[in-house]
Amino acid sequence: MGLRRRVAATAVALVAVTLAACAPALPESVVPGTHAVVGVTGEVTSSNPLASPTPANLELAAATRAGFGAMVDGEFVPDPSFGAVTISGDDPFIVRYDLAEPSWSDGTPVDAADLLLGWAWAAGILPADDADAGAEAEATDAGAQASLEPEMAGVPELDEFGRAIVVRFAAPTMLWQTAVTAQVPAHIVGRLAFGLDDAMEAKQAVVRAIEDDDATALAKIGEAWDEGFAWGEDDDPSADLLLSSGPYRVDDVTRDATGQSVTLVPNAAYRGGAAAQVARVDLVPAGADAVAEVGARLDVVQVAPTAANDAPIHQLERRDGTVATTHDGTVWSLLLRPAGVLTDAAARAAFLRLAPVGDMVDRGAGPWAAAYAKTTSMLAMPGSRAFDVVAEDSGFAAALGTPADDAVLDREAAGVPAGATVCVLYDRASPFAAGAFAALRDAAAEAGWTVTDCGADDIDAALAQGGWVAALARVPIPQSPAQIAEQWGSASTTALTLQADAERDTLIAQYAHTVDVYDSRDLLAQIEATIVRAAVTRPLAMNPVVTLADRDVTGVAARNGPGPMLLPGIAQWSAAVDSTAVTAP
């Protein structure tokens, strides 16, 4: 964009007057003629982010869907302009999901029918295709972890006049604020499932099917939910599939030799707290050298930091471009399994204490070392409120985080003979993993250990195959009790280190049913403490993401992962007027 989009202030005023005479009504916050081009990776395949939660689908939903709030760094941040979620009963546990006055971009209100549909998906009463159901069962160890997810008790009560539903849970759940959403328009699901064109009739058909537990009707709703919002290969989805409740809506979808492009424009029906400012945002393929195209073809893009793009990004900063570092929600970790020379916890602790975290990050990250936020937790993100509690109470600093005065004596005290061999699995294709492995190998040699190379070309397959004793890998920070149990539970066949701990299992179950945020932080710290005592992992640093923005686009504030990282804050963006996009009415 750069110079071609920079115009004089007087010209901006004239453009605004001209466009106001010929363009559809825009929210008052929008500056006519403003334009931003965003480089993205991957293509949008569905307007239903719950049925198909790919990164691209979730990013689009962040711009086009409103909700009761969002999880930010592990904490729920409410959006009162959409509505409120309140606990209205403790025994049984009852939660009321109460909408303000949001609407879909076609003017249809977001109401209790939309919430009931969201409840039906969350409660698992919508039939899913066998492949998806099988994958979910496998990922949750045939229900072992799923038992920690919120369990709904009976069909909710609807307050259609108040645009609310009242949900009863089988037990208190820490996920009560996010258990029900209105991510999919019920009147479109009703139209797809039953052929009803009238929005209110379509909504009522969805409500009746759920309340009556009509298996035939629910099967049609389930099919519409799973398949009805998919975008075809021609990338020409109908307007019904593109409805928005968020600050932006999809205006156009095109495809050329470079791939799919999606044009977003402000949603005139949106009445949320953060209204759009940029008149048009194009989501286009990032390309092979996205950094070089910031300020030319692209205005905003997210990239992984590499040695090759360090200098170009520095140059972008020198030209007043914005460079910001967040992380993708995964932590680089040294993982140990109780086997061989590392069978005893004392041996594992001695090995973890010798790990030179600073050198591992420096040699792995090179010029980007400062972008890798150091961490001491496998369960909480640095910068979150929970992290400080976990870091203080887990016992990590004393048990594993402080190097021994003499690593040789530390090894000997653990009963490990000199020359004991530990073969470390890592991703050969990752510069960070390769550099971190080299630093670990050198430090281990000084302490009398022998670290050998078990590098793999396909790290995911190697980790899944098992048989390894030590690994350098990126691990997602779990976002729910079920995910904690999947990574660290005794019953999980996909647990990271296969180390069973009955106390940990009990704490995870307590955590799942704890409503008070302060109590939940304390329990998370106790769970982390069991991992520390087991001496099965040494968290190193969060995996960074770099967000780049041309100087003509401001207000870009990326979030930490997991989930959408770039577009959740799109309403706060502002941009220069695109002089080439101005045409006569």
Coordinates of C-alpha atoms in Angstrom, one line a residue:
M1 CA 0.0 0.0 0.0
G2 CA 2.6 2.6 1.1
L3 CA 2.7 5.8 -0.9
R4 CA 0.0 4.9 -3.3
R5 CA -2.5 5.1 -0.4
R6 CA -1.3 8.3 1.2
V7 CA -3.4 11.3 0.2
A8 CA -3.7 14.9 1.5
A9 CA -6.2 15.7 4.3
T10 CA -8.3 17.9 2.1
A11 CA -8.6 15.1 -0.5
V12 CA -9.7 12.7 2.2
A13 CA -12.5 15.0 3.1
L14 CA -13.6 15.3 -0.5
V15 CA -13.5 11.5 -0.9
A16 CA -15.6 11.0 2.2
V17 CA -18.3 13.4 0.9
T18 CA -18.3 11.7 -2.6
L19 CA -18.6 8.2 -1.2
A20 CA -21.3 9.2 1.3
A21 CA -23.5 10.1 -1.7
C22 CA -23.2 6.7 -3.5
A23 CA -22.3 4.1 -0.9
P24 CA -24.6 2.1 1.4
A25 CA -24.9 3.4 4.9
L26 CA -21.9 2.6 7.0
P27 CA -21.4 2.7 10.8
E28 CA -20.4 6.2 11.9
S29 CA -17.1 4.9 13.1
V30 CA -16.0 3.9 9.5
V31 CA -13.7 6.2 7.5
P32 CA -14.9 5.9 3.9
G33 CA -12.2 4.8 1.4
T34 CA -9.9 3.3 4.0
H35 CA -8.5 -0.1 3.0
A36 CA -6.2 -2.7 4.4
V37 CA -4.8 -5.9 2.8
V38 CA -3.9 -8.8 5.2
G39 CA -1.8 -11.7 4.2
V40 CA -3.1 -15.0 5.5
T41 CA -2.1 -18.6 5.5
G42 CA -4.6 -21.3 4.6
E43 CA -8.1 -20.9 3.1
V44 CA -11.5 -20.4 4.6
T45 CA -13.5 -23.6 4.1
S46 CA -16.6 -23.0 6.2
S47 CA -18.7 -20.3 7.8
N48 CA -19.3 -22.5 10.8
P49 CA -16.1 -22.4 12.9
L50 CA -17.6 -24.9 15.4
A51 CA -18.0 -27.6 12.8
S52 CA -14.7 -26.9 11.1
P53 CA -12.3 -25.1 13.5
T54 CA -9.4 -24.6 11.1
P55 CA -7.1 -21.6 11.7
A56 CA -8.5 -19.7 8.7
N57 CA -12.1 -20.4 9.7
L58 CA -11.5 -19.3 13.2
E59 CA -9.8 -16.1 12.1
L60 CA -12.7 -15.2 9.9
A61 CA -15.1 -16.0 12.7
A62 CA -13.1 -13.6 14.9
A63 CA -14.0 -10.8 12.5
T64 CA -17.6 -11.8 11.7
R65 CA -19.0 -13.3 14.9
A66 CA -19.9 -11.7 18.2
G67 CA -20.2 -13.5 21.5
F68 CA -20.5 -13.2 25.3
G69 CA -16.8 -12.8 25.5
A70 CA -13.5 -14.5 24.7
M71 CA -10.7 -16.3 26.4
V72 CA -7.6 -14.1 26.4
D73 CA -4.4 -15.5 27.9
G74 CA -6.5 -18.1 29.8
E75 CA -9.0 -15.6 31.3
F76 CA -12.5 -15.0 30.1
V77 CA -13.0 -11.3 29.0
P78 CA -16.8 -10.5 28.8
D79 CA -18.4 -8.5 26.0
P80 CA -21.5 -6.8 27.7
S81 CA -22.6 -5.3 24.4
F82 CA -23.5 -8.9 23.3
G83 CA -25.1 -10.0 26.6
A84 CA -24.3 -11.4 30.0
V85 CA -23.7 -14.8 31.4
T86 CA -24.6 -15.2 35.1
I87 CA -24.8 -18.0 37.6
S88 CA -28.4 -18.2 38.9
G89 CA -28.2 -21.4 41.0
D90 CA -25.6 -23.5 42.8
D91 CA -27.4 -26.7 43.5
P92 CA -28.3 -27.6 40.8
F93 CA -25.8 -25.5 38.9
I94 CA -27.8 -23.1 36.7
V95 CA -26.5 -20.5 34.3
R96 CA -28.5 -17.9 32.4
Y97 CA -27.2 -16.7 29.0
D98 CA -28.9 -13.4 28.4
L99 CA -28.5 -11.5 25.1
A100 CA -28.5 -7.8 24.8
E101 CA -29.8 -6.8 21.3
P102 CA -27.4 -8.2 18.7
S103 CA -28.5 -9.1 15.3
W104 CA -27.4 -11.0 12.2
S105 CA -26.3 -8.9 9.2
D106 CA -29.6 -9.6 7.4
G107 CA -31.4 -7.9 10.2
T108 CA -32.7 -11.0 11.9
P109 CA -32.2 -10.8 15.7
V110 CA -29.8 -13.1 17.5
D111 CA -32.2 -14.6 20.0
A112 CA -32.9 -17.6 22.2
A113 CA -33.2 -19.9 19.2
D114 CA -29.6 -19.2 18.2
L115 CA -28.5 -19.9 21.8
L116 CA -30.5 -23.1 22.0
L117 CA -28.9 -24.3 18.8
G118 CA -25.5 -23.5 20.3
W119 CA -26.5 -25.5 23.4
A120 CA -27.5 -28.5 21.3
W121 CA -24.1 -28.6 19.7
A122 CA -22.3 -28.2 23.0
A123 CA -24.6 -30.9 24.6
G124 CA -23.8 -33.3 21.8
I125 CA -27.4 -33.9 20.7
L126 CA -26.7 -32.9 17.1
P127 CA -25.8 -36.1 15.1
A128 CA -22.3 -35.8 13.7
D129 CA -20.8 -37.7 10.8
D130 CA -19.0 -40.9 11.8
A131 CA -15.6 -39.8 10.8
D132 CA -15.7 -36.7 13.0
A133 CA -17.2 -38.6 15.9
G134 CA -14.5 -41.2 15.7
A135 CA -11.7 -38.7 15.6
E136 CA -13.1 -36.9 18.6
A137 CA -13.5 -40.2 20.6
E138 CA -9.9 -41.1 19.7
A139 CA -8.6 -37.7 20.7
T140 CA -10.3 -37.9 24.1
D141 CA -9.4 -41.5 24.9
A142 CA -12.9 -42.8 24.3
G143 CA -14.4 -40.4 26.7
A144 CA -11.9 -40.4 29.6
Q145 CA -11.2 -36.8 29.1
A146 CA -14.6 -35.9 27.7
S147 CA -16.1 -36.6 31.2
L148 CA -14.4 -33.4 32.3
E149 CA -16.2 -31.2 29.8
P150 CA -19.5 -29.4 30.9
E151 CA -22.4 -31.9 31.1
M152 CA -25.8 -30.3 30.4
A153 CA -28.8 -31.6 32.3
G154 CA -32.0 -31.4 30.3
V155 CA -33.2 -29.0 27.6
P156 CA -32.8 -25.4 28.6
E157 CA -35.7 -23.1 29.5
L158 CA -36.2 -20.4 26.8
D159 CA -37.1 -16.8 27.6
E160 CA -37.9 -15.8 24.0
F161 CA -39.2 -12.4 25.0
G162 CA -36.0 -11.8 27.0
R163 CA -33.8 -13.4 24.4
A164 CA -32.2 -15.7 26.9
I165 CA -31.9 -19.4 27.8
V166 CA -31.4 -21.0 31.3
V167 CA -29.1 -24.0 31.3
R168 CA -28.8 -26.6 34.0
F169 CA -25.6 -28.5 34.4
A170 CA -25.0 -31.9 35.9
A171 CA -22.3 -30.3 38.1
P172 CA -20.5 -27.0 38.4
T173 CA -18.1 -26.3 35.6
M174 CA -15.3 -23.9 35.3
L175 CA -16.2 -23.5 31.6
W176 CA -19.7 -22.0 32.4
Q177 CA -19.0 -18.7 30.6
T178 CA -18.0 -20.3 27.3
A179 CA -20.2 -23.4 27.3
V180 CA -23.0 -21.9 25.1
T181 CA -22.5 -19.7 22.1
A182 CA -24.5 -18.3 19.2
Q183 CA -21.9 -18.8 16.5
V184 CA -24.4 -20.1 13.8
P185 CA -27.7 -18.5 12.7
A186 CA -30.6 -20.8 13.7
H187 CA -32.8 -19.4 10.9
I188 CA -30.2 -20.4 8.3
V189 CA -29.9 -23.8 9.8
G190 CA -33.7 -24.1 9.7
R191 CA -33.7 -23.1 6.1
L192 CA -31.1 -25.6 5.1
A193 CA -32.6 -28.4 7.1
F194 CA -36.3 -27.9 6.4
G195 CA -36.5 -25.6 3.4
L196 CA -38.3 -22.8 5.3
D197 CA -37.7 -19.3 3.9
D198 CA -39.4 -17.4 6.7
A199 CA -36.7 -16.6 9.3
M200 CA -39.1 -16.9 12.3
E201 CA -40.6 -20.2 11.1
A202 CA -37.2 -21.6 10.5
K203 CA -36.1 -20.7 14.0
Q204 CA -39.2 -22.2 15.5
A205 CA -38.6 -25.4 13.6
V206 CA -35.1 -25.7 15.1
V207 CA -36.5 -25.0 18.6
R208 CA -39.3 -27.6 18.2
A209 CA -36.8 -30.3 17.0
I210 CA -34.5 -29.8 20.0
E211 CA -37.3 -29.5 22.6
D212 CA -39.2 -32.5 21.2
D213 CA -36.0 -34.5 20.8
D214 CA -37.2 -35.3 17.2
A215 CA -34.5 -37.7 15.9
T216 CA -35.4 -37.2 12.3
A217 CA -35.4 -33.4 12.5
L218 CA -32.2 -33.4 14.6
A219 CA -30.5 -35.5 11.9
K220 CA -31.4 -32.9 9.3
I221 CA -30.2 -30.1 11.6
G222 CA -27.0 -32.0 12.3
E223 CA -26.3 -32.4 8.6
A224 CA -27.0 -28.7 8.0
W225 CA -24.6 -27.9 10.9
D226 CA -21.8 -30.1 9.7
E227 CA -22.1 -29.6 5.9
G228 CA -24.4 -26.7 5.1
F229 CA -21.9 -23.9 5.8
A230 CA -19.0 -25.4 3.8
W231 CA -17.6 -23.3 1.0
G232 CA -17.4 -25.1 -2.3
E233 CA -14.4 -25.4 -4.5
D234 CA -15.6 -22.4 -6.6
D235 CA -15.5 -20.2 -3.5
D236 CA -18.8 -18.7 -4.3
P237 CA -20.8 -19.3 -1.1
S238 CA -24.4 -17.9 -1.0
A239 CA -25.3 -14.9 1.0
D240 CA -27.1 -17.1 3.5
L241 CA -23.8 -18.7 4.5
L242 CA -22.0 -15.4 5.0
L243 CA -24.2 -13.8 7.7
S244 CA -22.3 -11.9 10.4
S245 CA -23.0 -10.9 14.0
G246 CA -19.6 -9.2 14.4
P247 CA -18.1 -5.9 13.3
Y248 CA -17.3 -7.1 9.7
R249 CA -19.1 -9.2 7.2
V250 CA -17.9 -11.1 4.1
D251 CA -18.7 -9.0 1.0
D252 CA -16.9 -11.1 -1.7
V253 CA -14.9 -14.3 -2.2
T254 CA -12.7 -14.7 -5.2
R255 CA -10.0 -17.0 -6.5
D256 CA -7.1 -16.5 -8.9
A257 CA -3.8 -18.1 -9.6
T258 CA -2.5 -17.1 -6.1
G259 CA -5.4 -18.6 -4.2
Q260 CA -8.5 -17.5 -2.3
S261 CA -9.2 -13.9 -1.4
V262 CA -11.9 -12.8 1.0
T263 CA -13.2 -9.2 1.1
L264 CA -14.6 -7.9 4.4
V265 CA -16.7 -4.8 4.9
P266 CA -18.2 -3.3 8.0
N267 CA -21.4 -4.9 9.2
A268 CA -24.0 -2.1 9.3
A269 CA -26.2 -4.2 11.6
Y270 CA -23.5 -4.6 14.3
R271 CA -24.2 -2.7 17.5
G272 CA -21.3 -4.0 19.6
G273 CA -18.9 -2.2 21.8
A274 CA -16.0 -2.0 19.2
A275 CA -17.3 -0.8 15.8
A276 CA -15.3 -1.1 12.6
Q277 CA -13.2 1.8 11.4
V278 CA -11.6 0.5 8.1
A279 CA -14.0 0.5 5.1
R280 CA -12.6 -2.6 3.4
V281 CA -10.2 -5.4 4.5
D282 CA -9.0 -7.9 2.0
L283 CA -7.7 -11.3 3.2
V284 CA -5.3 -12.6 0.6
P285 CA -2.6 -15.3 0.3
A286 CA 0.5 -14.2 2.3
G287 CA 2.9 -15.5 -0.4
A288 CA 6.3 -17.0 -0.1
D289 CA 8.1 -13.8 0.9
A290 CA 5.4 -11.9 2.9
V291 CA 7.9 -9.8 4.8
A292 CA 9.2 -8.2 1.7
E293 CA 5.7 -7.3 0.5
V294 CA 4.6 -5.4 3.6
G295 CA 4.2 -1.8 2.5
A296 CA 3.7 -2.9 -1.1
R297 CA 1.2 -5.7 -1.7
L298 CA 0.4 -6.3 2.0
D299 CA -0.4 -4.1 5.0
V300 CA -0.6 -6.7 7.7
V301 CA 0.8 -10.2 8.1
Q302 CA 2.0 -12.7 10.7
V303 CA 5.2 -14.7 10.2
A304 CA 7.4 -17.0 12.1
P305 CA 10.7 -15.4 13.1
T306 CA 13.7 -16.8 11.3
A307 CA 17.3 -15.8 10.8
A308 CA 16.5 -15.0 7.1
N309 CA 13.8 -12.5 7.9
D310 CA 15.5 -10.8 10.8
A311 CA 17.2 -8.1 8.7
P312 CA 14.1 -7.3 6.5
I313 CA 11.9 -7.0 9.6
H314 CA 14.4 -4.6 11.2
Q315 CA 14.3 -2.5 8.0
L316 CA 10.5 -2.4 8.3
E317 CA 10.8 -1.0 11.8
R318 CA 13.2 1.6 10.5
R319 CA 10.5 2.7 8.0
D320 CA 8.1 3.2 10.9
G321 CA 6.3 -0.1 10.4
T322 CA 4.9 -1.9 13.4
V323 CA 6.6 -5.1 14.6
A324 CA 5.0 -6.9 17.6
T325 CA 5.8 -10.4 19.1
T326 CA 3.2 -12.7 20.7
H327 CA 3.2 -16.5 20.9
D328 CA 1.1 -19.3 19.4
G329 CA 0.1 -20.9 22.7
T330 CA 2.8 -23.7 22.5
V331 CA 5.8 -24.1 24.7
W332 CA 9.1 -25.6 23.8
S333 CA 9.9 -28.2 26.4
L334 CA 12.3 -30.9 27.3
L335 CA 10.2 -34.0 28.0
L336 CA 11.3 -37.1 29.8
R337 CA 9.7 -40.5 30.2
P338 CA 10.4 -42.8 33.2
A339 CA 12.5 -45.4 31.5
G340 CA 16.1 -46.7 31.2
V341 CA 18.6 -44.5 33.0
L342 CA 15.8 -42.0 33.7
T343 CA 13.5 -44.4 35.5
D344 CA 14.0 -42.7 38.9
A345 CA 12.7 -39.2 39.5
A346 CA 16.1 -38.2 41.1
A347 CA 17.9 -39.1 37.8
R348 CA 15.3 -37.1 35.8
A349 CA 15.6 -34.1 38.1
A350 CA 19.4 -34.1 37.8
F351 CA 19.1 -34.2 34.0
L352 CA 16.6 -31.4 33.9
R353 CA 18.6 -29.2 36.2
L354 CA 21.6 -29.4 33.9
A355 CA 19.6 -28.1 30.9
P356 CA 21.1 -24.7 30.1
V357 CA 17.9 -22.9 29.2
G358 CA 19.5 -19.6 28.2
D359 CA 22.0 -21.2 25.9
M360 CA 19.4 -23.5 24.4
V361 CA 17.1 -20.6 23.5
D362 CA 20.1 -18.5 22.3
R363 CA 21.5 -21.2 20.1
G364 CA 18.1 -22.2 18.8
A365 CA 16.6 -18.8 18.2
G366 CA 19.7 -16.9 17.0
P367 CA 18.9 -13.2 16.5
W368 CA 15.3 -13.8 17.7
A369 CA 16.2 -15.1 21.1
A370 CA 14.5 -12.1 22.8
A371 CA 11.2 -13.1 21.1
Y372 CA 11.1 -16.4 22.9
A373 CA 9.4 -15.6 26.2
K374 CA 10.9 -17.8 28.9
T375 CA 8.5 -19.8 31.0
T376 CA 8.5 -22.2 33.9
S377 CA 5.0 -23.6 33.4
M378 CA 3.4 -26.3 31.2
L379 CA -0.2 -25.2 32.2
A380 CA -0.2 -21.4 32.3
M381 CA 0.9 -18.8 29.8
P382 CA 3.5 -16.1 30.8
G383 CA 1.7 -12.8 31.3
S384 CA -1.5 -14.3 32.4
R385 CA -2.9 -13.9 35.9
A386 CA -2.7 -17.6 36.5
F387 CA 0.9 -17.8 35.6
D388 CA 2.2 -15.8 38.6
V389 CA 0.3 -18.0 41.0
V390 CA 1.4 -21.2 39.3
A391 CA 5.1 -20.0 39.1
E392 CA 5.0 -19.1 42.8
D393 CA 3.3 -22.2 44.1
S394 CA 4.5 -25.1 41.9
G395 CA 7.9 -25.4 43.5
F396 CA 9.6 -25.3 40.1
A397 CA 12.3 -22.8 41.0
A398 CA 13.7 -24.9 43.9
A399 CA 13.2 -28.3 42.4
L400 CA 14.2 -27.9 38.8
G401 CA 14.8 -24.3 37.9
T402 CA 18.0 -23.7 39.9
P403 CA 21.1 -25.4 38.5
A404 CA 23.1 -27.5 40.8
D405 CA 26.4 -26.0 42.2
D406 CA 28.1 -29.0 40.6
A407 CA 26.2 -30.9 37.9
V408 CA 28.6 -33.9 38.2
L409 CA 28.0 -34.3 41.9
D410 CA 24.2 -33.8 41.2
R411 CA 24.3 -36.7 38.7
E412 CA 26.3 -38.9 41.1
A413 CA 24.0 -38.2 44.0
A414 CA 21.1 -39.4 41.8
G415 CA 22.9 -42.7 41.3
V416 CA 23.6 -42.1 37.6
P417 CA 27.0 -43.5 36.4
A418 CA 29.3 -41.4 34.3
G419 CA 28.7 -41.7 30.6
A420 CA 25.0 -42.6 31.0
T421 CA 23.3 -42.3 27.6
V422 CA 20.2 -40.3 26.9
C423 CA 19.0 -40.2 23.3
V424 CA 17.0 -37.0 22.6
L425 CA 14.3 -36.9 20.0
Y426 CA 13.9 -33.5 18.2
D427 CA 12.8 -32.1 14.9
R428 CA 15.8 -31.9 12.5
A429 CA 13.9 -29.5 10.3
S430 CA 13.5 -26.9 13.1
P431 CA 16.4 -24.6 13.5
F432 CA 15.3 -23.9 17.1
A433 CA 15.1 -27.6 18.0
A434 CA 18.5 -28.3 16.4
G435 CA 20.2 -25.4 18.2
A436 CA 18.6 -26.2 21.5
F437 CA 19.7 -29.9 21.2
A438 CA 23.3 -28.9 20.5
A439 CA 23.4 -26.7 23.6
L440 CA 21.9 -29.5 25.7
R441 CA 24.3 -32.1 24.4
D442 CA 27.3 -29.9 25.2
A443 CA 26.1 -29.1 28.8
A444 CA 25.3 -32.7 29.4
A445 CA 28.8 -33.8 28.4
E446 CA 30.3 -31.5 31.0
A447 CA 28.1 -33.1 33.6
G448 CA 29.2 -36.6 32.7
W449 CA 26.1 -37.5 30.6
T450 CA 26.1 -38.7 27.0
V451 CA 23.4 -37.1 24.9
T452 CA 23.0 -38.8 21.5
D453 CA 21.1 -37.7 18.5
C454 CA 17.6 -39.2 18.0
G455 CA 16.5 -36.4 15.6
A456 CA 13.5 -37.1 13.3
D457 CA 12.4 -35.8 10.0
D458 CA 8.7 -36.3 11.0
I459 CA 8.6 -35.2 14.7
D460 CA 4.8 -35.7 15.1
A461 CA 5.0 -39.3 13.9
A462 CA 8.0 -40.0 16.0
L463 CA 6.4 -38.7 19.1
A464 CA 3.2 -40.7 18.4
Q465 CA 5.1 -43.9 17.9
G466 CA 6.5 -43.8 21.4
G467 CA 9.6 -45.6 22.5
W468 CA 11.5 -42.4 23.1
V469 CA 12.9 -41.4 26.5
A470 CA 13.7 -37.7 26.0
A471 CA 12.4 -35.2 23.5
L472 CA 12.6 -31.6 22.6
A473 CA 9.1 -30.6 21.4
R474 CA 6.5 -27.9 21.2
V475 CA 3.6 -28.6 23.5
P476 CA 0.2 -26.8 23.4
I477 CA -0.7 -25.1 26.7
P478 CA -4.0 -26.8 27.6
Q479 CA -7.1 -24.7 27.6
S480 CA -9.5 -26.9 29.5
P481 CA -9.5 -29.6 32.1
A482 CA -10.0 -32.2 29.4
Q483 CA -6.9 -31.1 27.6
I484 CA -4.9 -31.2 30.8
A485 CA -6.1 -34.7 31.4
E486 CA -5.2 -35.7 27.8
Q487 CA -1.6 -34.4 28.3
W488 CA -1.1 -35.4 31.9
G489 CA -3.8 -37.7 33.1
S490 CA -3.0 -41.3 34.2
A491 CA -5.7 -42.8 32.0
S492 CA -4.7 -41.0 28.8
T493 CA -2.9 -43.1 26.2
T494 CA -1.7 -39.9 24.6
A495 CA -0.2 -38.4 27.7
L496 CA 3.1 -36.6 27.1
T497 CA 5.3 -38.6 29.4
L498 CA 3.1 -41.6 30.3
Q499 CA 3.8 -40.9 34.0
A500 CA 0.7 -41.8 36.2
D501 CA -0.2 -39.8 39.2
A502 CA -3.4 -40.4 41.2
E503 CA -3.2 -37.1 43.1
R504 CA -2.9 -35.2 39.8
D505 CA -6.0 -37.0 38.4
T506 CA -8.0 -36.0 41.5
L507 CA -6.8 -32.4 41.3
I508 CA -7.7 -32.2 37.6
A509 CA -11.2 -33.4 38.4
Q510 CA -11.6 -30.8 41.1
Y511 CA -10.3 -28.1 38.8
A512 CA -12.9 -29.0 36.2
H513 CA -15.7 -28.4 38.6
T514 CA -14.3 -25.2 40.3
V515 CA -16.2 -22.1 39.5
D516 CA -14.3 -19.5 41.5
V517 CA -11.4 -18.1 39.4
Y518 CA -9.1 -17.7 42.4
D519 CA -9.6 -21.2 43.6
S520 CA -9.1 -22.5 40.0
R521 CA -5.7 -20.7 39.9
D522 CA -4.7 -22.4 43.1
L523 CA -5.7 -25.8 41.8
L524 CA -3.8 -25.2 38.6
A525 CA -0.7 -24.5 40.6
Q526 CA -1.3 -27.7 42.6
I527 CA -1.6 -29.7 39.3
E528 CA 1.6 -28.1 38.1
A529 CA 3.3 -29.0 41.3
T530 CA 2.6 -32.7 40.7
I531 CA 4.3 -32.4 37.3
V532 CA 7.3 -30.7 38.9
R533 CA 7.6 -33.3 41.6
A534 CA 7.6 -36.0 38.9
A535 CA 10.5 -34.3 37.1
V536 CA 9.2 -35.2 33.7
T537 CA 9.6 -31.9 31.9
R538 CA 11.5 -28.6 31.7
P539 CA 9.6 -25.9 30.0
L540 CA 11.9 -23.6 28.0
A541 CA 10.1 -20.8 26.1
M542 CA 6.9 -20.0 24.3
N543 CA 7.0 -20.3 20.5
P544 CA 6.8 -16.8 19.0
V545 CA 4.7 -15.2 16.2
V546 CA 5.7 -11.8 14.7
T547 CA 3.0 -9.5 13.5
L548 CA 4.0 -6.9 10.9
A549 CA 2.0 -3.8 9.9
D550 CA 2.7 -1.1 7.4
R551 CA 2.8 2.4 8.8
D552 CA -0.5 3.2 7.1
V553 CA -2.3 0.7 9.3
T554 CA -2.5 1.3 13.0
G555 CA -4.1 -0.3 16.0
V556 CA -3.1 -3.9 15.0
A557 CA -2.8 -5.8 18.3
A558 CA -2.4 -9.5 17.9
R559 CA -3.4 -11.9 20.7
N560 CA -1.5 -14.9 22.0
G561 CA -2.6 -18.2 20.8
P562 CA -4.2 -20.7 20.6
G563 CA -7.1 -19.8 18.5
P564 CA -7.4 -16.7 16.3
M565 CA -4.5 -14.4 16.9
L566 CA -4.7 -11.6 14.2
L567 CA -8.4 -10.7 13.6
P568 CA -10.0 -10.6 17.0
G569 CA -9.0 -6.9 17.3
I570 CA -9.8 -5.9 13.8
A571 CA -12.4 -3.4 14.9
Q572 CA -9.6 -1.3 16.5
W573 CA -7.7 -1.0 13.2
S574 CA -7.4 2.2 11.3
A575 CA -6.0 2.8 7.9
A576 CA -5.2 5.4 5.3
V577 CA -7.6 6.1 2.5
D578 CA -6.9 4.1 -0.6
S579 CA -6.8 6.7 -3.4
T580 CA -6.9 4.0 -6.1
A581 CA -10.2 2.6 -4.8
V582 CA -12.1 5.9 -5.1
T583 CA -14.5 5.9 -8.0
A584 CA -17.2 8.2 -9.1
P585 CA -20.7 7.3 -7.9

